[in-house]
C-alpha cells in the first residue's frame, strides 16, 4: 500500500481543481483502496493526515477551504456511525430510509469531535452489514455537504434578521402634520423671526426623526399653510408661516 509523496503533495497544492473530491480520489489511488469496498476508517485517517501535512506547508496557507474541513468532519461522522454499527447502510445515512429505532439526523450536527472521544471507539472496525462503494461515499458526502451548507445559511440569515432588522413604527401622517403645524404656529406667536428646520427638529438628530419632520413640512407647503425657503442646496431650510 502506497502513500502520498512530498512531490505529489506539492502537485495537489498547486492544482487549480483541488477540492475535497480530488483529495479523496487521490487517496483512493495512492492507498490502493478498493472502490467497491472502501475502508472508511483508513480513508478518514489518511484524509486527516493529508490535511495536517497541507497545513504544515507554507505554500498551502490559502489552500485549505471550509469545504475540505467540512468533508473531514462528515467523514468522521460516517466512520463513527459504521464503527458503532448504528446504521445498516450508507443509504440510511443519506436519510433515504430509516429502520425501526433509528433516527436519521441528515447531518444537522455540530462538528465538535475531539481526538480523545474518537479513541474510545474500537480500533478494529466491527463487521459491517454491507459494503460501502466509492460512488456511494461520494454521494453521501455531497448530499451531507449541501444539507449542512443550507443549515448554516439558514442560521446566518436568521441571525442577520434578528440583529439588524429593526421593528417598524407606524406613524399617522395626518397626526404628524397636525402636530408640526401646531408647533410652527406656537413658535410664530412668540417670535417674529424665521424658524429654521434645525430649530424645529430640536433634539431629534437621527435620520428617521428628520425625515418624520420634513415630510409633513412638504405637505404643509403644498397646502399653502407655510412656505419653505432654501438659499442653496444643502443649506439651512427656513420655515415661514403664511397668513390665513
PDB file of C-alpha atoms in Angstrom:
ATOM      1  CA  UNK A   1       0.000   0.000   0.000  1.00  0.00           C
ATOM      2  CA  UNK A   2       1.496   3.349  -1.030  1.00  0.00           C
ATOM      3  CA  UNK A   3       1.359   6.811   0.446  1.00  0.00           C
ATOM      4  CA  UNK A   4       1.402  10.338  -0.929  1.00  0.00           C
ATOM      5  CA  UNK A   5       4.923  11.612  -1.507  1.00  0.00           C
ATOM      6  CA  UNK A   6       6.120  15.182  -0.969  1.00  0.00           C
ATOM      7  CA  UNK A   7       6.141  15.713  -4.739  1.00  0.00           C
ATOM      8  CA  UNK A   8       2.527  14.529  -5.037  1.00  0.00           C
ATOM      9  CA  UNK A   9       1.565  16.774  -2.128  1.00  0.00           C
ATOM     10  CA  UNK A  10       3.024  19.818  -3.901  1.00  0.00           C
ATOM     11  CA  UNK A  11       1.165  18.800  -7.048  1.00  0.00           C
ATOM     12  CA  UNK A  12      -2.086  18.770  -5.063  1.00  0.00           C
ATOM     13  CA  UNK A  13      -1.370  22.190  -3.568  1.00  0.00           C
ATOM     14  CA  UNK A  14      -0.753  23.922  -6.874  1.00  0.00           C
ATOM     15  CA  UNK A  15      -3.595  22.233  -8.746  1.00  0.00           C
ATOM     16  CA  UNK A  16      -6.352  24.707  -9.657  1.00  0.00           C
ATOM     17  CA  UNK A  17      -9.030  22.000  -9.405  1.00  0.00           C
ATOM     18  CA  UNK A  18      -8.142  20.622  -5.980  1.00  0.00           C
ATOM     19  CA  UNK A  19     -11.079  20.170  -3.625  1.00  0.00           C
ATOM     20  CA  UNK A  20     -12.282  17.577  -1.150  1.00  0.00           C
ATOM     21  CA  UNK A  21     -13.357  15.279  -4.005  1.00  0.00           C
ATOM     22  CA  UNK A  22      -9.903  15.355  -5.623  1.00  0.00           C
ATOM     23  CA  UNK A  23      -8.241  14.673  -2.257  1.00  0.00           C
ATOM     24  CA  UNK A  24     -10.370  11.572  -1.715  1.00  0.00           C
ATOM     25  CA  UNK A  25      -9.800  10.256  -5.248  1.00  0.00           C
ATOM     26  CA  UNK A  26      -6.057  10.783  -4.826  1.00  0.00           C
ATOM     27  CA  UNK A  27      -6.085   8.879  -1.530  1.00  0.00           C
ATOM     28  CA  UNK A  28      -8.068   6.009  -3.037  1.00  0.00           C
ATOM     29  CA  UNK A  29      -5.461   5.781  -5.782  1.00  0.00           C
ATOM     30  CA  UNK A  30      -2.314   6.115  -3.660  1.00  0.00           C
ATOM     31  CA  UNK A  31      -3.573   3.889  -0.833  1.00  0.00           C
ATOM     32  CA  UNK A  32      -4.896   1.388  -3.383  1.00  0.00           C
ATOM     33  CA  UNK A  33      -8.324   1.260  -1.767  1.00  0.00           C
ATOM     34  CA  UNK A  34     -10.990  -0.947  -3.300  1.00  0.00           C
ATOM     35  CA  UNK A  35     -13.594   1.395  -4.896  1.00  0.00           C
ATOM     36  CA  UNK A  36     -16.223  -1.348  -4.433  1.00  0.00           C
ATOM     37  CA  UNK A  37     -15.472  -1.739  -0.722  1.00  0.00           C
ATOM     38  CA  UNK A  38     -13.965   1.442   0.715  1.00  0.00           C
ATOM     39  CA  UNK A  39     -12.139   1.127   4.032  1.00  0.00           C
ATOM     40  CA  UNK A  40     -13.795   4.154   5.623  1.00  0.00           C
ATOM     41  CA  UNK A  41     -11.569   4.004   8.718  1.00  0.00           C
ATOM     42  CA  UNK A  42      -8.343   4.078   6.721  1.00  0.00           C
ATOM     43  CA  UNK A  43      -9.654   6.677   4.280  1.00  0.00           C
ATOM     44  CA  UNK A  44     -10.687   9.007   7.114  1.00  0.00           C
ATOM     45  CA  UNK A  45      -7.334   8.555   8.855  1.00  0.00           C
ATOM     46  CA  UNK A  46      -5.374   9.316   5.677  1.00  0.00           C
ATOM     47  CA  UNK A  47      -7.619  12.270   4.798  1.00  0.00           C
ATOM     48  CA  UNK A  48      -6.967  13.884   8.184  1.00  0.00           C
ATOM     49  CA  UNK A  49      -3.248  13.182   7.885  1.00  0.00           C
ATOM     50  CA  UNK A  50      -3.204  14.859   4.471  1.00  0.00           C
ATOM     51  CA  UNK A  51      -4.903  17.972   5.863  1.00  0.00           C
ATOM     52  CA  UNK A  52      -2.324  18.115   8.665  1.00  0.00           C
ATOM     53  CA  UNK A  53       0.506  17.854   6.143  1.00  0.00           C
ATOM     54  CA  UNK A  54      -1.027  20.545   3.960  1.00  0.00           C
ATOM     55  CA  UNK A  55      -1.438  22.864   6.943  1.00  0.00           C
ATOM     56  CA  UNK A  56       2.223  22.402   7.848  1.00  0.00           C
ATOM     57  CA  UNK A  57       3.405  23.651   4.445  1.00  0.00           C
ATOM     58  CA  UNK A  58       3.835  27.395   3.888  1.00  0.00           C
ATOM     59  CA  UNK A  59       2.708  27.043   0.278  1.00  0.00           C
ATOM     60  CA  UNK A  60      -0.749  25.869   1.390  1.00  0.00           C
ATOM     61  CA  UNK A  61      -1.530  28.872   3.591  1.00  0.00           C
ATOM     62  CA  UNK A  62      -4.525  29.824   1.453  1.00  0.00           C
ATOM     63  CA  UNK A  63      -5.351  26.365   0.166  1.00  0.00           C
ATOM     64  CA  UNK A  64      -7.437  24.538   2.749  1.00  0.00           C
ATOM     65  CA  UNK A  65     -11.037  25.596   2.219  1.00  0.00           C
ATOM     66  CA  UNK A  66     -14.001  25.292   4.540  1.00  0.00           C
ATOM     67  CA  UNK A  67     -15.443  22.553   2.308  1.00  0.00           C
ATOM     68  CA  UNK A  68     -12.286  20.445   2.715  1.00  0.00           C
ATOM     69  CA  UNK A  69     -12.598  20.767   6.502  1.00  0.00           C
ATOM     70  CA  UNK A  70     -16.345  20.120   6.406  1.00  0.00           C
ATOM     71  CA  UNK A  71     -15.728  16.927   4.420  1.00  0.00           C
ATOM     72  CA  UNK A  72     -13.291  15.824   7.138  1.00  0.00           C
ATOM     73  CA  UNK A  73     -15.945  16.312   9.812  1.00  0.00           C
ATOM     74  CA  UNK A  74     -18.523  14.384   7.786  1.00  0.00           C
ATOM     75  CA  UNK A  75     -16.059  11.537   7.165  1.00  0.00           C
ATOM     76  CA  UNK A  76     -15.539  11.315  10.922  1.00  0.00           C
ATOM     77  CA  UNK A  77     -19.299  11.122  11.403  1.00  0.00           C
ATOM     78  CA  UNK A  78     -19.674   8.356   8.806  1.00  0.00           C
ATOM     79  CA  UNK A  79     -16.745   6.475  10.312  1.00  0.00           C
ATOM     80  CA  UNK A  80     -18.144   6.638  13.846  1.00  0.00           C
ATOM     81  CA  UNK A  81     -21.627   5.589  12.702  1.00  0.00           C
ATOM     82  CA  UNK A  82     -20.269   2.499  10.968  1.00  0.00           C
ATOM     83  CA  UNK A  83     -17.868   1.611  13.772  1.00  0.00           C
ATOM     84  CA  UNK A  84     -20.726   1.737  16.242  1.00  0.00           C
ATOM     85  CA  UNK A  85     -22.842  -0.247  13.778  1.00  0.00           C
ATOM     86  CA  UNK A  86     -25.709   2.171  14.440  1.00  0.00           C
ATOM     87  CA  UNK A  87     -26.857   2.315  10.819  1.00  0.00           C
ATOM     88  CA  UNK A  88     -27.271  -0.554   8.368  1.00  0.00           C
ATOM     89  CA  UNK A  89     -26.097   1.226   5.213  1.00  0.00           C
ATOM     90  CA  UNK A  90     -24.910   4.433   3.613  1.00  0.00           C
ATOM     91  CA  UNK A  91     -28.452   4.881   2.251  1.00  0.00           C
ATOM     92  CA  UNK A  92     -29.799   5.448   5.740  1.00  0.00           C
ATOM     93  CA  UNK A  93     -27.011   7.906   6.468  1.00  0.00           C
ATOM     94  CA  UNK A  94     -28.194   9.798   3.399  1.00  0.00           C
ATOM     95  CA  UNK A  95     -31.623   9.985   5.018  1.00  0.00           C
ATOM     96  CA  UNK A  96     -33.293   7.993   2.227  1.00  0.00           C
ATOM     97  CA  UNK A  97     -34.769   5.438   4.606  1.00  0.00           C
ATOM     98  CA  UNK A  98     -34.958   4.648   8.310  1.00  0.00           C
ATOM     99  CA  UNK A  99     -35.111   1.448  10.276  1.00  0.00           C
ATOM    100  CA  UNK A 100     -37.126   0.942  13.438  1.00  0.00           C
ATOM    101  CA  UNK A 101     -35.467   2.514  16.444  1.00  0.00           C
ATOM    102  CA  UNK A 102     -33.062   4.581  14.334  1.00  0.00           C
ATOM    103  CA  UNK A 103     -33.237   8.320  13.812  1.00  0.00           C
ATOM    104  CA  UNK A 104     -31.641   9.993  10.822  1.00  0.00           C
ATOM    105  CA  UNK A 105     -30.253  13.436  11.597  1.00  0.00           C
ATOM    106  CA  UNK A 106     -29.480  14.357   7.971  1.00  0.00           C
ATOM    107  CA  UNK A 107     -26.082  15.598   9.149  1.00  0.00           C
ATOM    108  CA  UNK A 108     -27.545  18.518  11.091  1.00  0.00           C
ATOM    109  CA  UNK A 109     -24.873  18.237  13.764  1.00  0.00           C
ATOM    110  CA  UNK A 110     -22.147  20.340  15.300  1.00  0.00           C
ATOM    111  CA  UNK A 111     -18.649  19.281  14.361  1.00  0.00           C
ATOM    112  CA  UNK A 112     -17.080  19.017  17.802  1.00  0.00           C
ATOM    113  CA  UNK A 113     -15.278  15.700  17.510  1.00  0.00           C
ATOM    114  CA  UNK A 114     -12.287  15.567  19.834  1.00  0.00           C
ATOM    115  CA  UNK A 115      -9.375  13.182  19.472  1.00  0.00           C
ATOM    116  CA  UNK A 116      -9.986  11.795  22.963  1.00  0.00           C
ATOM    117  CA  UNK A 117     -13.603  10.971  22.110  1.00  0.00           C
ATOM    118  CA  UNK A 118     -12.644   9.079  18.979  1.00  0.00           C
ATOM    119  CA  UNK A 119     -10.052   6.965  20.775  1.00  0.00           C
ATOM    120  CA  UNK A 120     -12.726   5.222  22.854  1.00  0.00           C
ATOM    121  CA  UNK A 121     -14.040   3.557  19.682  1.00  0.00           C
ATOM    122  CA  UNK A 122     -12.823   0.030  18.841  1.00  0.00           C
ATOM    123  CA  UNK A 123      -9.537   0.033  16.945  1.00  0.00           C
ATOM    124  CA  UNK A 124     -10.761  -2.780  14.691  1.00  0.00           C
ATOM    125  CA  UNK A 125     -13.934  -1.997  12.717  1.00  0.00           C
ATOM    126  CA  UNK A 126     -16.967  -4.040  13.623  1.00  0.00           C
ATOM    127  CA  UNK A 127     -18.456  -6.199  10.916  1.00  0.00           C
ATOM    128  CA  UNK A 128     -20.485  -4.092   8.533  1.00  0.00           C
ATOM    129  CA  UNK A 129     -23.868  -5.160   7.243  1.00  0.00           C
ATOM    130  CA  UNK A 130     -22.874  -4.189   3.693  1.00  0.00           C
ATOM    131  CA  UNK A 131     -20.002  -2.714   1.732  1.00  0.00           C
ATOM    132  CA  UNK A 132     -19.555   0.991   1.004  1.00  0.00           C
ATOM    133  CA  UNK A 133     -18.634   1.785  -2.573  1.00  0.00           C
ATOM    134  CA  UNK A 134     -16.672   4.887  -3.535  1.00  0.00           C
ATOM    135  CA  UNK A 135     -19.632   6.211  -5.521  1.00  0.00           C
ATOM    136  CA  UNK A 136     -21.989   5.824  -2.548  1.00  0.00           C
ATOM    137  CA  UNK A 137     -19.494   7.530  -0.258  1.00  0.00           C
ATOM    138  CA  UNK A 138     -19.057  10.487  -2.607  1.00  0.00           C
ATOM    139  CA  UNK A 139     -22.835  10.834  -2.994  1.00  0.00           C
ATOM    140  CA  UNK A 140     -23.250  10.747   0.784  1.00  0.00           C
ATOM    141  CA  UNK A 141     -20.596  13.421   1.269  1.00  0.00           C
ATOM    142  CA  UNK A 142     -22.050  15.614  -1.487  1.00  0.00           C
ATOM    143  CA  UNK A 143     -25.565  15.405  -0.059  1.00  0.00           C
ATOM    144  CA  UNK A 144     -24.365  15.980   3.501  1.00  0.00           C
ATOM    145  CA  UNK A 145     -22.309  18.954   2.318  1.00  0.00           C
ATOM    146  CA  UNK A 146     -25.333  20.603   0.680  1.00  0.00           C
ATOM    147  CA  UNK A 147     -27.555  19.888   3.695  1.00  0.00           C
ATOM    148  CA  UNK A 148     -25.047  21.378   6.118  1.00  0.00           C
ATOM    149  CA  UNK A 149     -24.457  24.444   3.938  1.00  0.00           C
ATOM    150  CA  UNK A 150     -28.220  25.091   3.786  1.00  0.00           C
ATOM    151  CA  UNK A 151     -28.417  24.742   7.566  1.00  0.00           C
ATOM    152  CA  UNK A 152     -25.541  27.183   8.068  1.00  0.00           C
ATOM    153  CA  UNK A 153     -27.018  29.652   5.568  1.00  0.00           C
ATOM    154  CA  UNK A 154     -30.418  29.482   7.278  1.00  0.00           C
ATOM    155  CA  UNK A 155     -28.786  30.070  10.651  1.00  0.00           C
ATOM    156  CA  UNK A 156     -26.808  33.057   9.333  1.00  0.00           C
ATOM    157  CA  UNK A 157     -29.897  34.603   7.711  1.00  0.00           C
ATOM    158  CA  UNK A 158     -31.876  34.113  10.924  1.00  0.00           C
ATOM    159  CA  UNK A 159     -29.106  35.781  12.941  1.00  0.00           C
ATOM    160  CA  UNK A 160     -28.893  38.646  10.440  1.00  0.00           C
ATOM    161  CA  UNK A 161     -32.649  39.229  10.563  1.00  0.00           C
ATOM    162  CA  UNK A 162     -32.635  39.179  14.353  1.00  0.00           C
ATOM    163  CA  UNK A 163     -29.718  41.551  14.825  1.00  0.00           C
ATOM    164  CA  UNK A 164     -30.182  44.112  12.088  1.00  0.00           C
ATOM    165  CA  UNK A 165     -33.847  44.404  11.100  1.00  0.00           C
ATOM    166  CA  UNK A 166     -35.479  46.857  13.466  1.00  0.00           C
ATOM    167  CA  UNK A 167     -39.220  46.853  14.092  1.00  0.00           C
ATOM    168  CA  UNK A 168     -41.076  49.438  12.028  1.00  0.00           C
ATOM    169  CA  UNK A 169     -43.033  52.093  13.885  1.00  0.00           C
ATOM    170  CA  UNK A 170     -46.403  53.046  12.457  1.00  0.00           C
ATOM    171  CA  UNK A 171     -46.786  56.816  12.134  1.00  0.00           C
ATOM    172  CA  UNK A 172     -50.057  58.598  11.409  1.00  0.00           C
ATOM    173  CA  UNK A 173     -49.058  61.156   8.778  1.00  0.00           C
ATOM    174  CA  UNK A 174     -52.193  63.243   9.423  1.00  0.00           C
ATOM    175  CA  UNK A 175     -51.418  63.467  13.121  1.00  0.00           C
ATOM    176  CA  UNK A 176     -47.778  64.255  12.405  1.00  0.00           C
ATOM    177  CA  UNK A 177     -48.776  67.088  10.033  1.00  0.00           C
ATOM    178  CA  UNK A 178     -51.170  68.469  12.625  1.00  0.00           C
ATOM    179  CA  UNK A 179     -48.539  68.320  15.381  1.00  0.00           C
ATOM    180  CA  UNK A 180     -45.874  70.007  13.251  1.00  0.00           C
ATOM    181  CA  UNK A 181     -48.280  72.749  12.134  1.00  0.00           C
ATOM    182  CA  UNK A 182     -49.298  73.398  15.739  1.00  0.00           C
ATOM    183  CA  UNK A 183     -45.646  73.625  16.759  1.00  0.00           C
ATOM    184  CA  UNK A 184     -44.917  76.134  13.965  1.00  0.00           C
ATOM    185  CA  UNK A 185     -47.883  78.364  14.882  1.00  0.00           C
ATOM    186  CA  UNK A 186     -46.867  78.374  18.546  1.00  0.00           C
ATOM    187  CA  UNK A 187     -43.357  79.434  17.549  1.00  0.00           C
ATOM    188  CA  UNK A 188     -44.591  82.395  15.495  1.00  0.00           C
ATOM    189  CA  UNK A 189     -46.961  83.523  18.250  1.00  0.00           C
ATOM    190  CA  UNK A 190     -43.872  84.118  20.391  1.00  0.00           C
ATOM    191  CA  UNK A 191     -41.419  85.149  17.674  1.00  0.00           C
ATOM    192  CA  UNK A 192     -41.458  87.316  14.584  1.00  0.00           C
ATOM    193  CA  UNK A 193     -38.258  85.912  13.122  1.00  0.00           C
ATOM    194  CA  UNK A 194     -37.886  82.941  10.823  1.00  0.00           C
ATOM    195  CA  UNK A 195     -37.931  79.364  12.052  1.00  0.00           C
ATOM    196  CA  UNK A 196     -35.186  77.032  10.860  1.00  0.00           C
ATOM    197  CA  UNK A 197     -35.525  73.338  10.229  1.00  0.00           C
ATOM    198  CA  UNK A 198     -32.795  72.637  12.801  1.00  0.00           C
ATOM    199  CA  UNK A 199     -34.764  74.505  15.469  1.00  0.00           C
ATOM    200  CA  UNK A 200     -37.954  72.657  14.566  1.00  0.00           C
ATOM    201  CA  UNK A 201     -36.342  69.231  14.785  1.00  0.00           C
ATOM    202  CA  UNK A 202     -34.713  70.101  18.101  1.00  0.00           C
ATOM    203  CA  UNK A 203     -33.062  67.126  19.759  1.00  0.00           C
ATOM    204  CA  UNK A 204     -34.254  64.748  17.069  1.00  0.00           C
ATOM    205  CA  UNK A 205     -30.969  64.357  15.247  1.00  0.00           C
ATOM    206  CA  UNK A 206     -31.478  60.874  13.843  1.00  0.00           C
ATOM    207  CA  UNK A 207     -32.137  60.396  10.130  1.00  0.00           C
ATOM    208  CA  UNK A 208     -35.558  58.880  10.849  1.00  0.00           C
ATOM    209  CA  UNK A 209     -36.604  61.823  13.031  1.00  0.00           C
ATOM    210  CA  UNK A 210     -35.507  64.365  10.435  1.00  0.00           C
ATOM    211  CA  UNK A 211     -37.473  62.583   7.713  1.00  0.00           C
ATOM    212  CA  UNK A 212     -40.508  62.302  10.014  1.00  0.00           C
ATOM    213  CA  UNK A 213     -40.379  66.077  10.426  1.00  0.00           C
ATOM    214  CA  UNK A 214     -39.522  67.043   6.838  1.00  0.00           C
ATOM    215  CA  UNK A 215     -42.312  65.126   5.081  1.00  0.00           C
ATOM    216  CA  UNK A 216     -45.107  66.960   6.981  1.00  0.00           C
ATOM    217  CA  UNK A 217     -43.425  70.261   6.037  1.00  0.00           C
ATOM    218  CA  UNK A 218     -43.757  69.361   2.365  1.00  0.00           C
ATOM    219  CA  UNK A 219     -47.463  68.653   2.875  1.00  0.00           C
ATOM    220  CA  UNK A 220     -47.974  71.944   4.727  1.00  0.00           C
ATOM    221  CA  UNK A 221     -46.129  73.832   1.995  1.00  0.00           C
ATOM    222  CA  UNK A 222     -48.313  72.192  -0.662  1.00  0.00           C
ATOM    223  CA  UNK A 223     -51.406  73.180   1.351  1.00  0.00           C
ATOM    224  CA  UNK A 224     -50.181  76.823   1.359  1.00  0.00           C
ATOM    225  CA  UNK A 225     -50.092  76.898   5.161  1.00  0.00           C
ATOM    226  CA  UNK A 226     -46.350  77.538   5.274  1.00  0.00           C
ATOM    227  CA  UNK A 227     -43.613  78.214   2.778  1.00  0.00           C
ATOM    228  CA  UNK A 228     -40.123  76.837   2.743  1.00  0.00           C
ATOM    229  CA  UNK A 229     -37.011  78.680   1.619  1.00  0.00           C
ATOM    230  CA  UNK A 230     -33.503  77.410   0.990  1.00  0.00           C
ATOM    231  CA  UNK A 231     -30.871  79.741  -0.474  1.00  0.00           C
ATOM    232  CA  UNK A 232     -28.686  76.986  -1.899  1.00  0.00           C
ATOM    233  CA  UNK A 233     -28.566  73.177  -1.903  1.00  0.00           C
ATOM    234  CA  UNK A 234     -27.734  71.610   1.476  1.00  0.00           C
ATOM    235  CA  UNK A 235     -28.024  74.952   3.273  1.00  0.00           C
ATOM    236  CA  UNK A 236     -30.377  75.570   6.202  1.00  0.00           C
ATOM    237  CA  UNK A 237     -34.105  75.369   5.423  1.00  0.00           C
ATOM    238  CA  UNK A 238     -36.143  78.381   6.533  1.00  0.00           C
ATOM    239  CA  UNK A 239     -39.791  77.932   7.529  1.00  0.00           C
ATOM    240  CA  UNK A 240     -42.310  80.776   7.361  1.00  0.00           C
ATOM    241  CA  UNK A 241     -45.937  80.773   8.435  1.00  0.00           C
ATOM    242  CA  UNK A 242     -48.411  82.009   5.819  1.00  0.00           C
ATOM    243  CA  UNK A 243     -51.153  84.369   6.869  1.00  0.00           C
ATOM    244  CA  UNK A 244     -54.554  82.721   6.847  1.00  0.00           C
TER     245      UNK A 244
END
